[in-house]
Amino acid sequence: MYIVQSGMNIESYTQILTRYWGFTSFKPLQEEIIRSIAEGRDTLGLMPTGGGKSLTFQVPTLAQEGICLVITPLIALMKDQVNRLNSLEIKSIAIHSGMSGEEIDNALENSIYGDYKFLYISPERISTRIFQAKVSRLNLSLVAIDEAHCISQWGYDFRPSYLKIASLRDHISEKVPFLALTASATPQVIDDIMKKLAFREKNVLRTSFDRKNISYLVRKVEDKGTYLIKTLQKAKGSGIVYVRSRKRCKEVADLMVANGISADFYHAGLTDELRDKKQASWTIGETRVIVATNAFGMGIDKSEVRFVIHWDIPDSIENYFQESGRVGRDGKPAFAVLLYSPSDKSRLIDTIRKKFPAVEKIKDTYEALCNYLQVPLGSGKDNVFDFNMYDFVSKYRLPVIEAYNSLQFLQREGYMEFTEEINNPSRVHFIVSRDDLYKFQVANESFDGFIKLLLRSYTGMFAEFVPVNEETLSRKSAATRDTVYQYLVKLSTLKIISYIPGKKTALVIFTEERLVRKALMISPDNYLHVKEKYEVRLDKMIEYADSDGHCRSVYLLNYFGEESDRCGICDVCRERNELDLSKYEFDLILEDIKSVLSEKNPDAEELVKMIDYPEDKSIKVIRWLLDHNKIVPDNDHKLTWGS
Ligand code: ADP
Ligand code: MG
């Protein structure tokens, strides 16, 4: 482990950056954030996606003693980061609801006694008894809260368990700073984040969200298919078309392929293998256009995306900005296009009804879920269940969208949490010592070969759970997969190993005991208030699409509390400014023309030569003045000032 301690300066941070990640300099704001937390200050870092937020807690953690606690809601991303850190030989570990109690306990003990640098945890584990009991024994250096906007009820992605984060302060040294990170927060949400995390002082560091190379366009078209084909046949480079439904994904991709455009589709209903394959093929440029639902986004690392086209209008500026922001990371010109037809507005407004089921329906869904999972009244808290939404709604004959949104409200109210579907590999941990294992091998010859195979194939199994692959073991041993499985189960019942078979599932975690229907509260704060905020967000999105009076880029930036000049390249700027002049330039040229015409009467060509501005600009102003009868030609084309 490479640890620089006293007299830390930015060179040393840069050394760490280079040594582990091979980068030679920091991206904008990374240094400022690192310095701020090095001073022990609570800090809110606001950077767009891809801005490099992870390194703002990873680099300083390596520069000091102790472990960094990282709170992040998506388990798939968490695992990804932990794997990446470990591959850099930075000891890191994760705790999430997809793990068994034994594994969690193990991981915590390891974080306390091992020299781990990062402990990733999903938010719903924070309030669990076991974590609360042990957190004070961690040698914490920093608490990093990723996706910090999830703490705000007013935000678009609220997770109630984030509210428990502040309570960590009761268990840890007051010297440990909090670093909150997000790519998306309105001014109101920014304040809320600092308040809900009990910041000791307000301290926000932000980079501009201005993406100067993106041309934002709204295209009002009835026939989106035709528009798309025509545009993509002309446009160059690769891109993404976002659509709302899985069905539409395939339809639109088919339509493009039928018109000779290289395209494929992507959504969450496909197998992991297929999705990986499609994404990879798009990333390397074999597929030019990917038509996708919003499931496409995590872990996209492609900088030369030339266009993102939204076939359907998203339900918030936050989502739109996030998704369209995937274009043009290379800094070269890129397009973010929103296709908008008059009927889209009413369809979008209609989502309010679907998003907000009647309170009685929410209660119905709660009871159905408790019965489905066989949770008795008065129990269930902290229990984790595998959850198959499709199976649930079909058993209870519930309309799927309504059921899904009801569950969102139950989560919002803090009764339960849901995770995304996660892929958990099988895991093995030896629970006997090497000596005892040896004795067992001698006494049980039939297991000897298999145990040797395990020990040869994997390391670290005496210390912790290690992911194993039954497929691989079967190939290596020429036994069937089932035989391998039987061996593992047998060793587990003999208490030689702890074996957790792999599975892929979504989880539901009860954060409260099951209540009787009458006691189940859906508070106005979590329903009416949320509905109002949702409507405001919708309105803002519709206004963006509907109005052609504001520069698109300025509109988006203002939404996030940032001032900016007109971008000059969005559809509004281009159109209003066919002239392509600032008001200032326009006025200067106009004055000049006026003064020339007060003395002489040249024709247009002569006039251009007589004024002191670039010809193209002067021509535009003269044309405008002619169009508006401000200057008038006589029969010989000589010009006079009109009125
Ligand atoms: P965010 O969380 O803000 O979306 P990430 O932390 O995932 O961004 O980083 C985005 C990408 O930028 C990653 O591929 C990361 O390796 C890269 N990156 C981060 N910092 C630097 C740097 N200083 N120099 C070059 N690349 C960087
Ligand atoms: Mg990130």
XYZ file of C-alpha atoms and ligand atoms in Angstrom:
671
model
C 0.000 0.000 0.000
C 1.283 3.376 -1.009
C 0.472 5.869 1.682
C 1.569 9.464 1.770
C 0.805 11.046 5.079
C 2.137 14.207 6.560
C 2.697 17.354 4.552
C 0.253 16.291 1.921
C 0.305 18.506 -1.120
C -1.326 18.263 -4.471
C 1.785 16.667 -6.004
C 1.297 13.728 -3.710
C -2.322 13.447 -4.769
C -1.163 13.576 -8.343
C 1.362 10.844 -7.583
C -1.436 8.657 -6.287
C -3.536 9.466 -9.337
C -0.728 8.438 -11.640
C 0.482 5.489 -9.662
C -2.892 3.757 -9.430
C -4.884 5.069 -12.354
C -2.214 6.159 -14.758
C -3.720 9.630 -15.216
C -1.345 12.559 -15.189
C -3.612 15.393 -14.160
C -6.872 16.022 -12.396
C -10.086 16.883 -14.130
C -11.810 20.176 -13.302
C -12.850 20.427 -9.663
C -11.357 17.105 -8.564
C -8.479 18.867 -6.791
C -10.727 21.408 -5.134
C -12.964 18.690 -3.738
C -9.987 16.666 -2.537
C -8.525 19.710 -0.783
C -11.819 20.569 0.811
C -12.204 17.160 2.411
C -8.523 17.045 3.321
C -9.292 20.108 5.430
C -11.951 18.034 7.135
C -14.850 19.991 5.673
C -18.188 18.511 4.736
C -18.411 18.966 0.998
C -21.027 18.692 -1.715
C -19.487 18.035 -5.115
C -21.634 18.637 -8.142
C -20.293 17.350 -11.452
C -21.994 15.970 -14.522
C -21.923 12.243 -15.195
C -18.511 11.253 -16.442
C -16.936 14.201 -14.646
C -14.858 11.894 -12.483
C -16.621 11.928 -9.129
C -15.302 8.566 -7.908
C -11.702 9.705 -7.778
C -12.613 12.610 -5.506
C -13.047 10.186 -2.624
C -10.716 7.447 -3.836
C -7.581 9.546 -4.155
C -7.721 11.254 -0.733
C -8.550 7.967 0.963
C -5.325 6.485 -0.360
C -3.460 9.494 0.934
C -4.383 8.887 4.528
C -4.863 6.209 7.098
C -8.207 4.580 7.651
C -11.117 3.376 5.617
C -13.591 5.282 3.483
C -17.261 4.371 3.774
C -18.988 4.751 0.410
C -22.774 4.795 0.233
C -24.217 4.076 -3.171
C -27.632 2.759 -4.185
C -26.945 0.600 -7.222
C -25.541 -2.762 -6.299
C -24.335 -3.558 -9.802
C -22.249 -0.380 -9.885
C -21.012 -0.986 -6.375
C -19.691 -4.417 -7.298
C -18.128 -2.980 -10.375
C -16.202 -0.351 -8.431
C -15.103 -2.805 -5.759
C -13.794 -5.174 -8.421
C -11.988 -2.379 -10.160
C -10.322 -1.169 -6.948
C -9.290 -4.678 -6.000
C -7.776 -5.182 -9.430
C -5.629 -2.127 -8.669
C -4.609 -3.874 -5.435
C -6.601 -1.450 -3.333
C -8.380 -3.583 -0.761
C -12.104 -2.950 -0.970
C -15.206 -4.687 0.156
C -18.978 -4.336 -0.307
C -21.984 -4.809 1.927
C -25.413 -5.048 0.363
C -28.692 -6.834 0.845
C -27.839 -9.525 -1.673
C -25.355 -10.971 0.826
C -26.077 -13.460 3.608
C -25.930 -12.346 7.247
C -22.746 -14.350 7.669
C -21.089 -12.637 4.722
C -22.070 -9.217 5.983
C -20.720 -10.002 9.415
C -17.516 -11.236 7.845
C -17.142 -8.173 5.686
C -17.597 -5.890 8.672
C -15.073 -7.755 10.775
C -12.645 -7.561 7.882
C -13.180 -3.825 7.541
C -12.450 -3.382 11.222
C -9.383 -5.597 11.450
C -8.124 -5.890 7.891
C -6.315 -3.089 6.148
C -9.211 -2.284 3.861
C -9.378 1.153 2.274
C -12.963 1.153 0.982
C -16.158 -0.220 2.407
C -19.077 0.163 0.006
C -22.511 -0.143 1.496
C -26.012 0.101 0.101
C -28.136 2.642 1.971
C -30.747 0.251 3.333
C -28.023 -1.562 5.321
C -27.101 1.556 7.287
C -29.927 1.355 9.767
C -29.534 -2.377 10.383
C -28.602 -3.455 13.879
C -25.425 -5.199 12.864
C -24.031 -2.225 11.010
C -24.971 0.249 13.707
C -23.310 -1.969 16.288
C -20.033 -2.128 14.426
C -19.647 1.154 12.621
C -18.087 2.906 15.606
C -15.238 0.406 15.541
C -14.277 1.274 11.980
C -11.255 3.477 11.593
C -13.137 5.836 9.296
C -11.399 8.573 7.377
C -14.241 9.726 5.163
C -17.909 9.088 4.400
C -18.699 9.432 0.695
C -22.318 9.595 -0.397
C -22.737 8.942 -4.095
C -25.987 9.873 -5.895
C -26.622 12.240 -3.001
C -29.777 13.674 -4.628
C -31.515 10.444 -3.479
C -31.772 12.048 -0.038
C -34.231 14.678 -1.166
C -37.956 14.039 -1.054
C -38.280 16.749 -3.650
C -35.821 15.139 -5.995
C -36.751 12.771 -8.761
C -35.158 9.708 -7.216
C -35.845 9.739 -3.498
C -34.731 6.801 -1.356
C -35.879 6.980 2.263
C -32.907 5.025 3.575
C -30.690 7.948 2.585
C -32.325 9.890 5.399
C -30.629 7.554 7.872
C -27.165 8.590 6.759
C -26.991 11.625 9.032
C -27.547 9.381 12.050
C -24.113 7.885 11.340
C -22.674 11.009 12.875
C -23.846 9.772 16.287
C -21.599 6.746 15.992
C -18.441 8.091 14.428
C -15.812 10.676 15.221
C -16.914 14.205 14.483
C -13.649 14.690 12.614
C -14.790 12.472 9.767
C -16.042 14.647 6.915
C -18.960 13.796 4.647
C -18.533 14.092 0.911
C -21.828 14.151 -0.992
C -21.679 13.693 -4.760
C -24.281 14.052 -7.453
C -24.650 14.817 -11.129
C -28.075 16.251 -10.818
C -29.509 18.713 -8.379
C -31.650 21.788 -8.574
C -30.837 24.625 -6.133
C -33.605 23.425 -3.843
C -32.251 19.885 -3.814
C -28.721 21.127 -3.156
C -29.897 22.841 0.021
C -31.878 19.808 0.992
C -28.853 17.521 0.620
C -26.742 19.631 2.972
C -29.555 19.907 5.469
C -30.458 16.221 5.490
C -26.819 15.203 5.823
C -26.440 17.644 8.726
C -23.537 19.496 7.106
C -21.610 21.497 9.678
C -21.375 24.362 7.193
C -22.651 24.976 3.697
C -19.977 24.016 1.229
C -20.819 23.366 -2.401
C -18.263 22.902 -5.140
C -19.590 22.615 -8.647
C -18.449 22.489 -12.221
C -20.525 24.075 -14.881
C -23.074 21.827 -16.535
C -22.655 23.762 -19.732
C -21.871 21.402 -22.612
C -20.765 23.793 -25.296
C -20.403 21.213 -28.026
C -23.969 19.934 -27.714
C -26.579 21.286 -30.051
C -29.954 20.844 -28.358
C -32.770 20.500 -30.845
C -36.513 20.034 -30.435
C -38.167 18.716 -33.560
C -41.919 18.973 -33.780
C -42.774 16.114 -36.101
C -45.892 14.031 -36.612
C -44.156 11.142 -38.272
C -41.174 10.379 -36.093
C -40.189 7.280 -38.020
C -39.748 9.119 -41.291
C -37.911 11.928 -39.589
C -35.541 9.497 -37.909
C -34.736 7.633 -41.097
C -34.129 10.805 -43.063
C -31.953 12.269 -40.325
C -29.902 9.167 -39.696
C -29.305 8.591 -43.377
C -27.760 12.043 -43.530
C -26.066 12.179 -40.118
C -22.680 10.700 -39.403
C -21.372 8.734 -36.486
C -22.993 6.592 -33.878
C -25.707 7.359 -31.377
C -28.560 6.366 -29.134
C -32.301 6.584 -29.692
C -34.205 6.520 -26.407
C -37.772 5.212 -26.428
C -40.081 4.563 -23.531
C -41.309 1.019 -24.076
C -39.527 -2.244 -24.726
C -41.891 -3.028 -27.546
C -41.160 0.252 -29.271
C -37.428 -0.479 -28.950
C -37.600 -3.388 -31.298
C -40.059 -1.712 -33.661
C -37.899 1.349 -34.121
C -34.716 -0.694 -34.538
C -36.462 -2.874 -37.135
C -37.660 0.193 -38.982
C -34.143 1.527 -39.203
C -32.628 -1.749 -40.296
C -35.311 -1.994 -42.996
C -34.063 1.366 -44.222
C -30.441 0.388 -44.381
C -29.311 1.890 -41.077
C -27.164 -0.246 -38.827
C -29.217 -0.524 -35.623
C -30.005 -2.788 -32.697
C -32.244 -2.599 -29.642
C -31.594 -2.850 -25.907
C -33.806 -3.083 -22.843
C -33.935 -4.654 -19.381
C -36.016 -7.603 -20.565
C -33.064 -9.180 -22.378
C -30.603 -11.593 -20.795
C -27.372 -10.206 -19.370
C -25.326 -11.954 -22.027
C -27.378 -10.483 -24.828
C -27.274 -7.001 -23.355
C -23.522 -7.156 -22.879
C -23.119 -8.329 -26.437
C -25.304 -5.576 -27.860
C -23.612 -2.912 -25.800
C -20.147 -4.115 -26.754
C -21.023 -4.197 -30.421
C -22.305 -0.631 -30.226
C -19.294 0.529 -28.220
C -16.795 -0.709 -30.787
C -18.897 0.705 -33.612
C -20.160 -2.506 -35.171
C -23.695 -1.349 -34.459
C -24.154 2.289 -35.333
C -27.394 3.114 -33.578
C -28.755 1.550 -30.424
C -32.465 1.954 -29.720
C -32.927 1.636 -25.991
C -35.027 2.235 -22.931
C -33.497 4.133 -20.051
C -32.012 0.807 -18.916
C -29.194 1.666 -21.301
C -26.834 4.022 -19.590
C -25.015 2.457 -16.687
C -21.382 2.075 -17.428
C -21.444 3.474 -20.947
C -17.872 4.483 -21.588
C -17.947 5.761 -25.131
C -16.843 9.287 -25.769
C -17.578 9.606 -29.472
C -21.383 9.479 -29.358
C -22.609 11.936 -32.007
C -26.327 12.018 -31.283
C -28.867 11.085 -28.648
C -32.412 11.227 -29.949
C -35.417 10.993 -27.662
C -38.375 9.447 -29.429
C -40.510 9.915 -26.307
C -40.385 12.889 -24.007
C -38.908 12.058 -20.555
C -40.837 13.033 -17.425
C -38.227 15.396 -16.008
C -35.432 17.704 -17.053
C -33.173 15.712 -14.730
C -33.734 12.553 -16.737
C -33.481 14.361 -20.030
C -30.232 16.049 -19.105
C -28.740 12.821 -17.816
C -29.654 10.827 -20.916
C -28.866 13.449 -23.512
C -25.607 14.182 -21.700
C -24.181 10.940 -23.049
C -23.359 12.597 -26.363
C -20.158 14.299 -27.275
C -17.930 13.426 -24.354
C -15.041 13.832 -26.778
C -15.847 17.547 -26.999
C -16.625 17.430 -30.713
C -19.946 18.709 -32.072
C -22.856 16.513 -31.089
C -26.649 16.580 -31.149
C -29.289 16.033 -28.499
C -32.632 15.839 -30.240
C -36.078 15.638 -28.697
C -38.838 14.488 -31.053
C -42.105 16.011 -30.040
C -45.558 15.676 -31.482
C -48.661 17.440 -30.200
C -50.162 14.243 -28.768
C -47.070 13.637 -26.619
C -48.172 16.263 -24.178
C -51.435 14.593 -23.261
C -49.725 11.216 -23.101
C -47.171 12.609 -20.704
C -49.827 14.205 -18.534
C -51.561 10.860 -18.502
C -48.570 9.353 -16.705
C -49.609 11.290 -13.599
C -52.633 9.056 -13.239
C -50.506 5.942 -13.579
C -47.746 7.179 -11.309
C -50.148 7.996 -8.510
C -52.477 5.087 -7.837
C -55.308 5.696 -5.364
C -54.207 5.256 -1.765
C -56.550 2.272 -1.337
C -54.824 0.584 -4.274
C -51.482 1.128 -2.636
C -52.790 -0.527 0.491
C -54.158 -3.429 -1.554
C -50.751 -3.897 -3.061
C -49.104 -3.837 0.359
C -51.355 -6.557 1.659
C -50.920 -8.626 -1.474
C -47.151 -8.314 -1.190
C -47.095 -9.318 2.473
C -49.221 -12.330 1.697
C -47.135 -13.209 -1.316
C -43.968 -13.137 0.783
C -45.752 -14.751 3.745
C -44.853 -12.024 6.191
C -47.031 -12.318 9.327
C -48.451 -9.239 11.017
C -46.005 -7.562 13.370
C -42.894 -9.094 11.856
C -40.664 -8.825 8.837
C -38.368 -5.951 9.739
C -34.907 -6.303 8.186
C -35.972 -9.404 6.277
C -34.725 -9.728 2.744
C -36.733 -11.552 0.094
C -36.096 -12.532 -3.474
C -38.672 -10.749 -5.522
C -40.055 -11.501 -8.928
C -42.391 -8.714 -9.926
C -43.845 -10.639 -12.829
C -44.715 -13.633 -10.668
C -46.194 -11.364 -8.004
C -48.533 -9.435 -10.284
C -49.699 -12.506 -12.117
C -50.458 -14.438 -8.909
C -52.484 -11.559 -7.522
C -53.852 -10.409 -10.866
C -52.658 -6.867 -10.364
C -52.230 -4.355 -13.179
C -48.476 -4.175 -13.490
C -47.922 -0.420 -13.769
C -50.234 0.335 -10.895
C -48.608 -2.347 -8.743
C -45.137 -1.126 -9.611
C -45.984 2.447 -8.712
C -47.754 1.387 -5.525
C -44.567 -0.331 -4.445
C -42.691 2.885 -5.138
C -44.946 4.669 -2.658
C -44.451 1.994 -0.039
C -40.736 2.508 -0.514
C -41.108 6.272 -0.343
C -42.981 5.943 2.915
C -40.131 3.870 4.301
C -41.847 0.502 4.689
C -39.547 -1.328 2.337
C -36.784 -0.971 -0.220
C -36.291 -2.575 -3.582
C -33.059 -3.337 -5.319
C -32.403 -3.686 -8.980
C -31.952 -7.216 -10.256
C -28.501 -8.332 -9.260
C -26.343 -11.163 -10.392
C -24.784 -12.896 -7.436
C -22.199 -15.560 -8.220
C -21.852 -18.640 -6.007
C -19.542 -18.115 -3.061
C -17.494 -20.411 -0.841
C -15.789 -19.824 2.487
C -13.861 -22.475 4.452
C -15.099 -22.381 8.015
C -12.511 -24.806 9.365
C -8.808 -24.099 9.824
C -6.233 -25.464 7.397
C -5.224 -28.057 9.975
C -8.742 -29.276 10.527
C -9.313 -29.351 6.792
C -6.247 -31.502 6.373
C -7.499 -33.923 9.016
C -10.853 -34.034 7.253
C -9.183 -34.796 3.912
C -7.238 -37.658 5.440
C -10.352 -39.089 7.033
C -12.570 -38.596 3.972
C -10.601 -39.643 0.949
C -13.543 -39.313 -1.417
C -13.511 -35.531 -0.925
C -9.766 -35.150 -1.215
C -9.646 -34.599 -4.964
C -12.445 -32.049 -4.961
C -11.012 -30.053 -2.057
C -7.643 -29.936 -3.775
C -9.326 -28.681 -6.923
C -11.030 -25.910 -4.955
C -7.813 -24.869 -3.266
C -5.953 -24.930 -6.545
C -8.566 -22.849 -8.339
C -9.195 -20.093 -5.809
C -7.332 -18.262 -3.092
C -8.416 -16.499 0.058
C -11.223 -18.901 0.911
C -10.052 -19.342 4.500
C -10.336 -15.634 5.164
C -13.556 -14.796 3.387
C -16.238 -15.722 0.904
C -14.778 -16.106 -2.558
C -16.841 -16.210 -5.741
C -16.622 -19.612 -7.421
C -17.966 -20.884 -10.689
C -19.439 -24.392 -10.783
C -19.058 -24.421 -14.572
C -15.315 -23.852 -14.345
C -14.891 -26.437 -11.608
C -16.813 -28.933 -13.680
C -14.627 -28.326 -16.708
C -11.456 -28.665 -14.687
C -12.522 -31.871 -13.002
C -14.347 -33.526 -15.873
C -17.278 -34.017 -13.481
C -20.745 -32.805 -14.378
C -21.941 -29.476 -13.080
C -24.441 -31.291 -10.917
C -21.731 -33.445 -9.329
C -19.776 -30.297 -8.478
C -22.897 -28.824 -6.946
C -23.500 -32.000 -4.902
C -19.944 -31.865 -3.563
C -20.368 -28.270 -2.480
C -23.684 -28.967 -0.780
C -22.233 -32.007 0.999
C -19.195 -30.086 2.261
C -21.540 -27.402 3.443
C -23.737 -29.817 5.449
C -20.576 -31.293 6.936
C -19.698 -27.769 8.102
C -16.417 -27.679 6.216
C -17.433 -24.808 3.976
C -20.115 -22.205 3.838
C -21.647 -22.340 0.366
C -24.013 -19.803 -1.139
C -25.317 -20.889 -4.531
C -25.441 -18.120 -7.103
C -28.613 -16.542 -8.336
C -29.942 -13.598 -10.216
C -32.764 -11.752 -8.583
C -34.232 -8.493 -7.429
C -34.757 -8.095 -3.697
C -37.312 -6.545 -1.448
C -36.136 -5.595 2.036
C -38.658 -4.874 4.749
C -37.530 -1.862 6.728
C -40.527 -1.992 9.079
C -42.663 -4.737 10.615
C -45.822 -5.641 8.702
C -48.684 -3.399 9.759
C -52.421 -3.896 9.780
C -54.109 -2.124 6.906
C -55.571 0.577 9.113
C -52.173 1.505 10.502
C -50.565 1.807 7.096
C -49.972 5.484 6.467
C -49.339 7.127 3.159
C -48.659 10.642 4.366
C -49.657 13.727 2.395
C -45.993 14.688 2.408
C -45.144 11.535 0.580
C -48.132 11.557 -1.728
C -49.736 14.930 -2.408
C -46.547 16.856 -2.053
C -44.673 14.426 -4.215
C -47.424 14.592 -6.779
C -47.186 18.353 -6.882
C -43.445 18.209 -7.375
C -43.847 15.601 -10.057
C -46.297 17.846 -11.878
C -43.929 20.781 -11.649
C -41.177 18.651 -13.166
C -43.501 17.527 -15.952
C -44.501 21.106 -16.647
C -40.886 22.141 -16.904
C -40.193 19.345 -19.337
C -43.234 20.207 -21.436
C -42.285 23.858 -21.392
C -38.863 22.930 -22.702
C -40.406 21.055 -25.611
C -43.253 23.458 -26.247
C -41.658 26.835 -26.125
C -39.404 28.204 -28.770
C -38.600 31.416 -26.998
C -35.624 30.340 -24.857
C -32.229 29.097 -25.810
C -32.424 25.356 -24.995
C -29.086 25.282 -23.301
C -29.851 28.337 -21.172
C -33.171 26.765 -20.208
C -31.520 23.557 -19.034
C -28.768 25.364 -17.165
C -31.211 27.715 -15.456
C -33.147 24.702 -14.277
C -30.041 23.607 -12.415
C -29.466 27.098 -11.089
C -26.774 28.164 -13.498
C -26.604 31.342 -15.580
C -25.290 31.270 -19.104
C -25.175 33.073 -22.422
C -27.138 31.882 -25.421
C -25.493 28.786 -26.901
C -26.032 29.909 -30.487
C -26.355 26.328 -31.718
C -29.717 25.063 -30.448
C -32.769 25.204 -32.696
C -34.088 28.309 -30.962
C -30.844 30.229 -31.254
C -30.451 29.198 -34.847
C -33.906 30.203 -35.835
C -34.374 33.405 -33.940
C -30.963 34.265 -35.022
C -31.092 33.448 -38.660
C -29.084 36.645 -38.551
C -26.540 34.985 -36.341
C -25.675 38.292 -34.707
C -25.808 39.440 -31.173
C -28.190 42.276 -30.457
C -25.162 44.431 -29.811
C -23.614 43.775 -33.229
C -26.955 44.261 -34.897
C -27.402 47.668 -33.283
C -23.919 48.850 -34.209
C -24.382 47.922 -37.846
C -27.828 49.501 -37.897
C -26.492 52.797 -36.594
C -23.802 52.793 -39.232
C -26.310 52.167 -42.016
C -28.547 54.914 -40.726
C -25.749 57.431 -40.721
C -24.618 56.493 -44.258
C -28.177 56.749 -45.577
C -28.670 60.155 -44.014
C -26.069 61.499 -46.432
C -26.124 59.237 -49.482
C -28.362 56.851 -51.320
C -26.247 53.882 -52.456
C -27.650 50.613 -53.713
C -27.301 47.569 -51.500
C -24.005 46.453 -52.957
C -22.437 49.880 -52.519
C -23.859 50.192 -49.036
C -22.165 47.000 -47.925
C -18.821 48.425 -48.981
C -19.470 51.714 -47.203
C -19.983 50.284 -43.755
C -17.258 49.105 -41.510
C -18.373 45.596 -40.628
C -17.811 42.125 -42.091
C -19.709 41.778 -45.322
C -21.780 38.718 -44.356
C -23.035 40.417 -41.231
C -23.822 43.665 -42.976
C -25.764 41.813 -45.666
C -27.876 40.090 -43.029
C -28.777 43.370 -41.376
C -29.566 45.076 -44.689
C -31.759 42.163 -45.709
C -33.565 42.340 -42.389
C -34.084 46.091 -42.748
C -35.443 45.603 -46.249
C -37.774 42.845 -45.099
C -39.088 45.102 -42.382
C -39.435 48.155 -44.635
C -36.959 50.099 -42.566
C -35.038 50.912 -45.708
C -36.721 51.282 -49.050
C -35.288 50.890 -52.585
C -36.396 53.214 -55.373
C -36.739 52.114 -59.013
C -32.955 52.304 -59.470
C -32.415 50.145 -56.358
C -31.067 53.174 -54.493
C -31.812 52.953 -50.807
C -33.345 55.485 -48.469
C -34.106 55.257 -44.783
C -37.793 54.465 -44.541
C -39.112 55.961 -41.369
P -18.846 10.150 -12.519
O -19.017 9.327 -11.279
O -18.680 11.606 -12.228
O -19.894 9.894 -13.545
P -16.519 8.518 -12.881
O -15.929 8.664 -11.541
O -17.248 7.250 -13.170
O -17.474 9.743 -13.208
O -15.373 8.794 -13.958
C -15.679 8.869 -15.324
C -14.465 8.504 -16.146
O -13.465 9.495 -16.056
C -13.811 7.209 -15.718
O -13.529 6.438 -16.861
C -12.559 7.666 -15.007
O -11.553 6.703 -15.077
C -12.213 8.915 -15.778
N -11.395 9.870 -14.992
C -11.635 10.304 -13.750
N -10.691 11.180 -13.335
C -9.817 11.314 -14.352
C -8.627 12.093 -14.555
N -8.144 12.907 -13.618
N -8.010 11.980 -15.748
C -8.505 11.167 -16.713
N -9.614 10.414 -16.584
C -10.279 10.482 -15.424
Mg -20.327 8.012 -10.392
